């Protein structure tokens, strides 16, 4: 029992630290996931949506801290009770997501590891089992060090988490796990290999034959039946390959400019997923950077999900010398965790990506 508790303690502690650190690296991304949970149609808690980022930061720091405390064997009763309550909450959310198909990715490991809703739920069930086991064998969880040293490590852990989250909020995630990281080519990310697995569907065809309902299942072919067609139900048996980038478009007035702009040898993208929530002071420096880019032969475009009224007002107020194009808001949130943020591309390959606080770091040829 002692050794089993020890193994479980280290495993759970490390997993909570890793999971927490990945989300701590990208708290803005985790806050977007919380907004999904709080929205109408999911948990219907819109009151919490404006506070999603603050909640995200507190949750991930607490998650890392619990992992550290468990490994140290410090404040054991508080730690195990907190782990139990947290995993019960996580298990409820993942079950809700899986059963009702509300949130297709729980964000447990950020963009580093994508899990389906049911995979997330089974993972939480396994963790729940281990944490209950730790609760039962709590007397075997002994401190690794003395009380004073444990306090120092705990304090340093809290300070380190706060310092790290402050850095990534004011710049960009230290590690970029998304398909739009520096060095990635957007067109390549959108391509589907010739040998990629195809989606497989079962088609349940309903007919009325001699006054009775008959169901015939095929993989797509219309069955030859001497009867009257009633209905058909489609069930996905095997998911097909989905490219890392599958929702990227650049549109204006109903026209698609995606391919055209991704062939530009020198392109600057100014991305603001929601101009109603942008840092407007940053557009003064955006104006300076983009004017310089235009002088050096770059094509400059804005990308936003906001309406034309917003974009025209912004262009007029800050005297911007480029037009805005429409791109899906979720896509823009994924591309850069800054509102606004700026990317520099060469024929679809991302060369630079910066937060609005780091616009002075952009280097133009």
Short mmCIF file of C-alpha atoms in Angstrom, two decimals:
data_model
loop_
_atom_site.label_atom_id
_atom_site.label_comp_id
_atom_site.label_asym_id
_atom_site.label_seq_id
_atom_site.Cartn_x
_atom_site.Cartn_y
_atom_site.Cartn_z
CA UNK A 1 0.00 0.00 0.00
CA UNK A 2 2.82 2.37 0.91
CA UNK A 3 4.58 1.88 -2.43
CA UNK A 4 1.37 2.05 -4.46
CA UNK A 5 0.47 5.35 -2.76
CA UNK A 6 3.99 6.61 -3.49
CA UNK A 7 3.75 5.74 -7.19
CA UNK A 8 0.26 7.27 -7.46
CA UNK A 9 1.42 10.38 -5.64
CA UNK A 10 4.31 11.00 -8.06
CA UNK A 11 2.21 10.19 -11.15
CA UNK A 12 -0.70 12.45 -10.18
CA UNK A 13 1.62 15.23 -9.04
CA UNK A 14 3.65 15.25 -12.25
CA UNK A 15 0.52 15.05 -14.42
CA UNK A 16 -1.05 18.04 -12.65
CA UNK A 17 2.18 20.04 -12.98
CA UNK A 18 2.50 19.24 -16.71
CA UNK A 19 -1.17 19.90 -17.43
CA UNK A 20 -1.09 23.13 -15.43
CA UNK A 21 2.16 24.33 -17.01
CA UNK A 22 0.88 23.75 -20.56
CA UNK A 23 -2.20 25.87 -19.81
CA UNK A 24 -0.05 28.39 -17.89
CA UNK A 25 2.01 28.77 -21.07
CA UNK A 26 -1.17 29.87 -22.87
CA UNK A 27 -3.70 31.21 -20.33
CA UNK A 28 -5.48 33.24 -23.02
CA UNK A 29 -6.18 30.04 -24.96
CA UNK A 30 -7.50 28.34 -21.83
CA UNK A 31 -9.71 31.37 -21.13
CA UNK A 32 -11.25 30.98 -24.61
CA UNK A 33 -12.10 27.41 -23.66
CA UNK A 34 -13.70 28.57 -20.40
CA UNK A 35 -15.76 31.11 -22.34
CA UNK A 36 -17.14 28.19 -24.37
CA UNK A 37 -18.17 26.40 -21.18
CA UNK A 38 -19.75 29.57 -19.72
CA UNK A 39 -21.66 30.45 -22.90
CA UNK A 40 -25.36 29.98 -23.63
CA UNK A 41 -26.09 26.50 -24.83
CA UNK A 42 -23.41 24.94 -22.63
CA UNK A 43 -23.46 25.83 -18.91
CA UNK A 44 -25.42 29.07 -19.46
CA UNK A 45 -23.22 31.08 -17.11
CA UNK A 46 -22.59 34.24 -19.16
CA UNK A 47 -21.94 36.19 -15.96
CA UNK A 48 -18.50 34.54 -15.79
CA UNK A 49 -17.50 35.10 -19.43
CA UNK A 50 -15.92 38.56 -18.86
CA UNK A 51 -13.84 37.05 -16.04
CA UNK A 52 -12.71 33.95 -17.96
CA UNK A 53 -9.05 35.03 -18.14
CA UNK A 54 -8.81 35.74 -14.41
CA UNK A 55 -10.47 32.42 -13.62
CA UNK A 56 -8.14 30.63 -16.04
CA UNK A 57 -5.05 32.09 -14.39
CA UNK A 58 -6.19 31.16 -10.87
CA UNK A 59 -7.16 27.62 -11.92
CA UNK A 60 -3.90 26.80 -13.71
CA UNK A 61 -1.68 28.24 -10.96
CA UNK A 62 -3.65 26.27 -8.39
CA UNK A 63 -3.34 23.15 -10.55
CA UNK A 64 0.45 23.45 -10.71
CA UNK A 65 0.62 24.25 -7.00
CA UNK A 66 -1.38 21.14 -6.05
CA UNK A 67 0.99 18.99 -8.08
CA UNK A 68 3.98 20.51 -6.29
CA UNK A 69 2.39 20.14 -2.84
CA UNK A 70 1.49 16.50 -3.51
CA UNK A 71 5.02 15.57 -4.54
CA UNK A 72 6.46 17.47 -1.56
CA UNK A 73 3.97 15.86 0.81
CA UNK A 74 3.25 19.30 2.22
CA UNK A 75 -0.20 20.34 3.52
CA UNK A 76 -1.33 16.83 2.66
CA UNK A 77 -4.95 16.94 3.81
CA UNK A 78 -5.60 20.28 2.09
CA UNK A 79 -3.85 19.03 -1.06
CA UNK A 80 -5.71 15.74 -1.37
CA UNK A 81 -9.11 17.32 -0.63
CA UNK A 82 -8.40 20.04 -3.21
CA UNK A 83 -7.30 17.48 -5.80
CA UNK A 84 -10.46 15.46 -5.17
CA UNK A 85 -12.76 18.46 -5.56
CA UNK A 86 -10.90 19.69 -8.64
CA UNK A 87 -10.98 16.33 -10.41
CA UNK A 88 -14.69 15.91 -9.61
CA UNK A 89 -15.29 19.29 -11.26
CA UNK A 90 -13.14 18.37 -14.27
CA UNK A 91 -14.86 14.99 -14.59
CA UNK A 92 -18.28 16.63 -14.61
CA UNK A 93 -17.22 19.08 -17.35
CA UNK A 94 -15.65 16.40 -19.55
CA UNK A 95 -18.66 14.10 -19.14
CA UNK A 96 -21.00 16.99 -19.96
CA UNK A 97 -18.93 17.82 -23.05
CA UNK A 98 -18.81 14.22 -24.22
CA UNK A 99 -22.41 13.22 -23.52
CA UNK A 100 -24.05 16.38 -24.88
CA UNK A 101 -21.32 17.06 -27.48
CA UNK A 102 -21.09 20.69 -26.36
CA UNK A 103 -17.35 21.45 -26.24
CA UNK A 104 -15.34 19.24 -28.58
CA UNK A 105 -11.98 19.86 -26.87
CA UNK A 106 -11.74 20.33 -23.11
CA UNK A 107 -8.36 22.08 -23.34
CA UNK A 108 -6.92 19.81 -20.62
CA UNK A 109 -3.49 19.90 -22.26
CA UNK A 110 -3.98 23.05 -24.31
CA UNK A 111 -2.88 22.70 -27.93
CA UNK A 112 -0.04 20.33 -27.00
CA UNK A 113 -2.27 17.25 -26.91
CA UNK A 114 -5.75 17.12 -28.36
CA UNK A 115 -8.16 14.69 -26.73
CA UNK A 116 -11.68 13.84 -27.80
CA UNK A 117 -14.40 14.57 -25.20
CA UNK A 118 -14.70 10.88 -24.30
CA UNK A 119 -10.92 10.48 -24.07
CA UNK A 120 -10.83 13.45 -21.69
CA UNK A 121 -13.60 11.92 -19.60
CA UNK A 122 -11.87 8.52 -19.33
CA UNK A 123 -8.63 10.28 -18.41
CA UNK A 124 -10.41 12.12 -15.59
CA UNK A 125 -12.07 8.89 -14.38
CA UNK A 126 -8.62 7.30 -14.14
CA UNK A 127 -7.29 10.32 -12.23
CA UNK A 128 -10.34 10.29 -9.98
CA UNK A 129 -9.59 6.65 -9.13
CA UNK A 130 -5.95 7.49 -8.29
CA UNK A 131 -6.89 10.50 -6.18
CA UNK A 132 -9.50 8.50 -4.25
CA UNK A 133 -6.77 5.90 -3.70
CA UNK A 134 -4.50 8.67 -2.35
CA UNK A 135 -7.34 9.82 -0.12
CA UNK A 136 -7.70 6.32 1.32
CA UNK A 137 -3.94 5.96 1.83
CA UNK A 138 -3.34 9.54 2.95
CA UNK A 139 -1.39 8.40 6.03
CA UNK A 140 1.34 7.06 3.73
CA UNK A 141 1.99 10.46 2.13
CA UNK A 142 4.98 11.74 4.09
CA UNK A 143 6.87 15.03 3.58
CA UNK A 144 10.00 14.82 1.44
CA UNK A 145 11.71 17.66 3.30
CA UNK A 146 11.34 19.70 6.45
CA UNK A 147 8.51 22.19 6.87
CA UNK A 148 10.72 25.24 6.30
CA UNK A 149 12.22 23.95 3.04
CA UNK A 150 8.78 22.88 1.80
CA UNK A 151 7.49 26.40 2.44
CA UNK A 152 10.36 27.87 0.42
CA UNK A 153 9.72 25.56 -2.54
CA UNK A 154 5.99 26.29 -2.38
CA UNK A 155 6.62 30.02 -2.30
CA UNK A 156 9.07 29.82 -5.20
CA UNK A 157 6.55 27.77 -7.19
CA UNK A 158 3.84 30.39 -6.71
CA UNK A 159 6.21 33.21 -7.58
CA UNK A 160 7.48 31.35 -10.65
CA UNK A 161 3.94 30.71 -11.90
CA UNK A 162 2.94 34.35 -11.46
CA UNK A 163 6.10 35.62 -13.18
CA UNK A 164 5.66 33.18 -16.07
CA UNK A 165 1.99 33.98 -16.64
CA UNK A 166 2.79 37.72 -16.51
CA UNK A 167 5.40 37.21 -19.24
CA UNK A 168 3.19 35.21 -21.62
CA UNK A 169 0.25 37.57 -21.16
CA UNK A 170 2.38 40.56 -22.14
CA UNK A 171 4.15 38.81 -24.98
CA UNK A 172 3.18 35.46 -26.50
CA UNK A 173 3.25 31.83 -25.28
CA UNK A 174 6.83 30.73 -24.64
CA UNK A 175 6.14 27.48 -26.51
CA UNK A 176 3.79 27.60 -29.49
CA UNK A 177 1.95 24.29 -29.98
CA UNK A 178 -0.44 25.62 -32.61
CA UNK A 179 -0.23 24.99 -36.38
CA UNK A 180 0.48 28.71 -36.91
CA UNK A 181 3.84 28.71 -35.13
CA UNK A 182 6.87 30.50 -36.60
CA UNK A 183 8.30 28.45 -39.46
CA UNK A 184 4.97 26.84 -40.38
CA UNK A 185 3.61 27.16 -43.91
CA UNK A 186 -0.14 27.81 -43.89
CA UNK A 187 -0.83 26.24 -47.30
CA UNK A 188 1.06 23.08 -46.36
CA UNK A 189 -0.91 22.96 -43.12
CA UNK A 190 -4.14 23.04 -45.13
CA UNK A 191 -3.17 20.25 -47.52
CA UNK A 192 -4.46 16.68 -47.29
CA UNK A 193 -2.02 13.86 -48.19
CA UNK A 194 -3.12 11.55 -51.01
CA UNK A 195 -2.92 8.53 -48.71
CA UNK A 196 -4.80 10.21 -45.83
CA UNK A 197 -7.62 8.10 -44.35
CA UNK A 198 -11.04 9.00 -45.68
CA UNK A 199 -14.17 9.41 -43.59
CA UNK A 200 -16.40 6.34 -43.60
CA UNK A 201 -20.16 6.63 -43.13
CA UNK A 202 -22.96 4.14 -42.68
CA UNK A 203 -26.20 5.07 -44.44
CA UNK A 204 -29.36 3.57 -42.95
CA UNK A 205 -31.98 3.71 -45.73
CA UNK A 206 -35.60 3.38 -44.67
CA UNK A 207 -38.17 2.02 -47.12
CA UNK A 208 -41.75 0.91 -46.93
CA UNK A 209 -41.96 -2.54 -48.48
CA UNK A 210 -45.29 -4.33 -48.64
CA UNK A 211 -46.68 -2.07 -45.92
CA UNK A 212 -43.75 -2.67 -43.54
CA UNK A 213 -40.75 -0.49 -42.75
CA UNK A 214 -37.43 -1.95 -43.86
CA UNK A 215 -33.94 -0.58 -43.09
CA UNK A 216 -30.97 -1.32 -45.35
CA UNK A 217 -27.48 -0.16 -44.36
CA UNK A 218 -24.86 0.66 -47.00
CA UNK A 219 -21.62 2.63 -47.20
CA UNK A 220 -23.17 5.20 -49.51
CA UNK A 221 -24.67 3.34 -52.43
CA UNK A 222 -28.40 3.75 -52.94
CA UNK A 223 -29.90 0.29 -52.43
CA UNK A 224 -32.08 -1.39 -55.02
CA UNK A 225 -35.36 -1.93 -53.21
CA UNK A 226 -38.84 -2.56 -54.51
CA UNK A 227 -40.52 -0.12 -52.13
CA UNK A 228 -41.12 3.52 -51.22
CA UNK A 229 -38.23 5.56 -49.84
CA UNK A 230 -38.94 7.09 -46.40
CA UNK A 231 -35.72 8.52 -44.97
CA UNK A 232 -31.96 8.01 -44.56
CA UNK A 233 -29.80 8.40 -41.43
CA UNK A 234 -26.04 8.91 -41.65
CA UNK A 235 -23.58 7.70 -39.00
CA UNK A 236 -19.83 8.38 -39.08
CA UNK A 237 -18.02 5.10 -38.53
CA UNK A 238 -14.49 6.38 -39.02
CA UNK A 239 -13.34 9.99 -38.98
CA UNK A 240 -11.33 11.12 -41.96
CA UNK A 241 -8.02 12.97 -41.86
CA UNK A 242 -8.36 16.59 -40.82
CA UNK A 243 -5.41 18.83 -41.71
CA UNK A 244 -3.90 20.92 -38.89
CA UNK A 245 -5.23 24.07 -40.59
CA UNK A 246 -8.75 23.52 -41.90
CA UNK A 247 -10.62 26.77 -41.32
CA UNK A 248 -8.33 29.49 -42.70
CA UNK A 249 -9.80 31.90 -45.24
CA UNK A 250 -9.27 35.55 -46.16
CA UNK A 251 -12.45 37.06 -47.62
CA UNK A 252 -13.79 40.44 -48.65
CA UNK A 253 -17.13 41.29 -50.28
CA UNK A 254 -17.81 37.62 -50.91
CA UNK A 255 -14.49 36.97 -52.69
CA UNK A 256 -11.80 34.60 -51.38
CA UNK A 257 -8.26 36.01 -51.44
CA UNK A 258 -6.60 33.21 -49.46
CA UNK A 259 -4.47 31.70 -52.24
CA UNK A 260 -3.53 35.11 -53.61
CA UNK A 261 -2.17 36.45 -50.33
CA UNK A 262 -0.43 33.20 -49.38
CA UNK A 263 1.65 33.56 -52.55
CA UNK A 264 2.85 37.04 -51.60
CA UNK A 265 6.66 37.07 -51.19
CA UNK A 266 6.42 39.85 -48.59
CA UNK A 267 3.23 39.98 -46.54
CA UNK A 268 2.34 41.62 -43.22
CA UNK A 269 -0.87 40.55 -41.45
CA UNK A 270 -2.39 42.74 -38.74
CA UNK A 271 -4.73 40.44 -36.81
CA UNK A 272 -7.46 41.64 -34.47
CA UNK A 273 -10.06 38.94 -33.88
CA UNK A 274 -12.51 41.40 -32.28
CA UNK A 275 -11.95 45.12 -32.73
CA UNK A 276 -14.42 45.76 -29.92
CA UNK A 277 -11.93 44.18 -27.51
CA UNK A 278 -8.68 45.41 -29.09
CA UNK A 279 -6.01 47.48 -27.40
CA UNK A 280 -6.53 50.66 -29.40
CA UNK A 281 -3.37 52.39 -28.20
CA UNK A 282 -1.39 49.67 -29.99
CA UNK A 283 -2.70 50.85 -33.37
CA UNK A 284 -0.53 53.97 -33.15
CA UNK A 285 2.54 51.72 -33.36
CA UNK A 286 0.78 49.42 -35.83
CA UNK A 287 0.46 52.49 -38.07
CA UNK A 288 4.21 53.15 -37.82
CA UNK A 289 5.18 49.52 -38.52
CA UNK A 290 2.79 49.04 -41.43
CA UNK A 291 3.70 52.33 -43.10
CA UNK A 292 7.35 51.25 -42.93
CA UNK A 293 6.42 47.86 -44.35
CA UNK A 294 4.57 49.41 -47.29
CA UNK A 295 7.60 51.61 -48.06
CA UNK A 296 9.76 48.48 -48.14
CA UNK A 297 7.48 46.74 -50.63
CA UNK A 298 5.37 44.59 -48.32
CA UNK A 299 1.72 43.88 -48.94
CA UNK A 300 -0.13 44.76 -45.73
CA UNK A 301 -3.60 43.48 -44.83
CA UNK A 302 -5.78 43.53 -41.73
CA UNK A 303 -7.71 40.46 -40.64
CA UNK A 304 -10.69 40.59 -38.32
CA UNK A 305 -14.08 39.03 -37.66
CA UNK A 306 -15.54 42.47 -36.88
CA UNK A 307 -17.96 44.16 -39.24
CA UNK A 308 -17.13 46.78 -41.85
CA UNK A 309 -18.38 49.62 -39.63
CA UNK A 310 -15.69 48.78 -37.07
CA UNK A 311 -12.88 48.39 -39.60
CA UNK A 312 -13.66 51.57 -41.55
CA UNK A 313 -13.85 53.57 -38.32
CA UNK A 314 -10.49 52.19 -37.19
CA UNK A 315 -8.84 52.89 -40.55
CA UNK A 316 -10.11 56.47 -40.51
CA UNK A 317 -9.23 57.18 -36.86
CA UNK A 318 -5.65 55.86 -37.06
CA UNK A 319 -5.08 56.74 -40.74
CA UNK A 320 -4.18 53.13 -41.57
CA UNK A 321 -2.96 52.54 -45.13
CA UNK A 322 -4.35 49.02 -45.55
CA UNK A 323 -7.72 47.26 -45.81
CA UNK A 324 -9.27 44.71 -43.48
CA UNK A 325 -10.44 41.29 -44.63
CA UNK A 326 -12.77 38.86 -42.90
CA UNK A 327 -11.52 35.69 -41.21
CA UNK A 328 -13.32 33.46 -38.73
CA UNK A 329 -12.90 34.69 -35.15
CA UNK A 330 -11.86 31.29 -33.75
CA UNK A 331 -9.17 31.01 -36.42
CA UNK A 332 -7.79 34.45 -35.59
CA UNK A 333 -7.74 33.60 -31.88
CA UNK A 334 -5.74 30.50 -32.74
CA UNK A 335 -3.24 32.28 -34.97
CA UNK A 336 -1.99 34.78 -32.38
CA UNK A 337 -2.85 35.35 -28.70
CA UNK A 338 -2.76 39.11 -29.05
CA UNK A 339 -5.43 41.60 -30.06
CA UNK A 340 -3.96 43.08 -32.18
CA UNK A 341 -1.00 40.94 -33.21
CA UNK A 342 1.23 41.12 -36.27
CA UNK A 343 2.62 38.38 -38.52
CA UNK A 344 5.23 38.58 -41.27
CA UNK A 345 4.98 35.92 -44.00
CA UNK A 346 6.95 34.87 -47.06
CA UNK A 347 4.81 32.89 -49.53
CA UNK A 348 2.62 31.53 -46.76
CA UNK A 349 5.44 30.71 -44.32
CA UNK A 350 5.26 32.53 -40.99
CA UNK A 351 8.60 34.28 -40.45
CA UNK A 352 7.72 36.49 -37.49
CA UNK A 353 4.81 36.71 -35.05
CA UNK A 354 4.62 39.31 -32.30
CA UNK A 355 2.39 40.62 -29.54
CA UNK A 356 1.42 44.29 -29.76
CA UNK A 357 3.86 44.94 -26.91
CA UNK A 358 6.72 43.70 -29.12
CA UNK A 359 6.01 45.52 -32.38
CA UNK A 360 9.43 47.17 -32.17
CA UNK A 361 11.01 43.71 -32.60
CA UNK A 362 9.66 43.27 -36.13
CA UNK A 363 12.46 43.15 -38.69
CA UNK A 364 11.55 44.04 -42.25
CA UNK A 365 13.83 43.37 -45.21
#
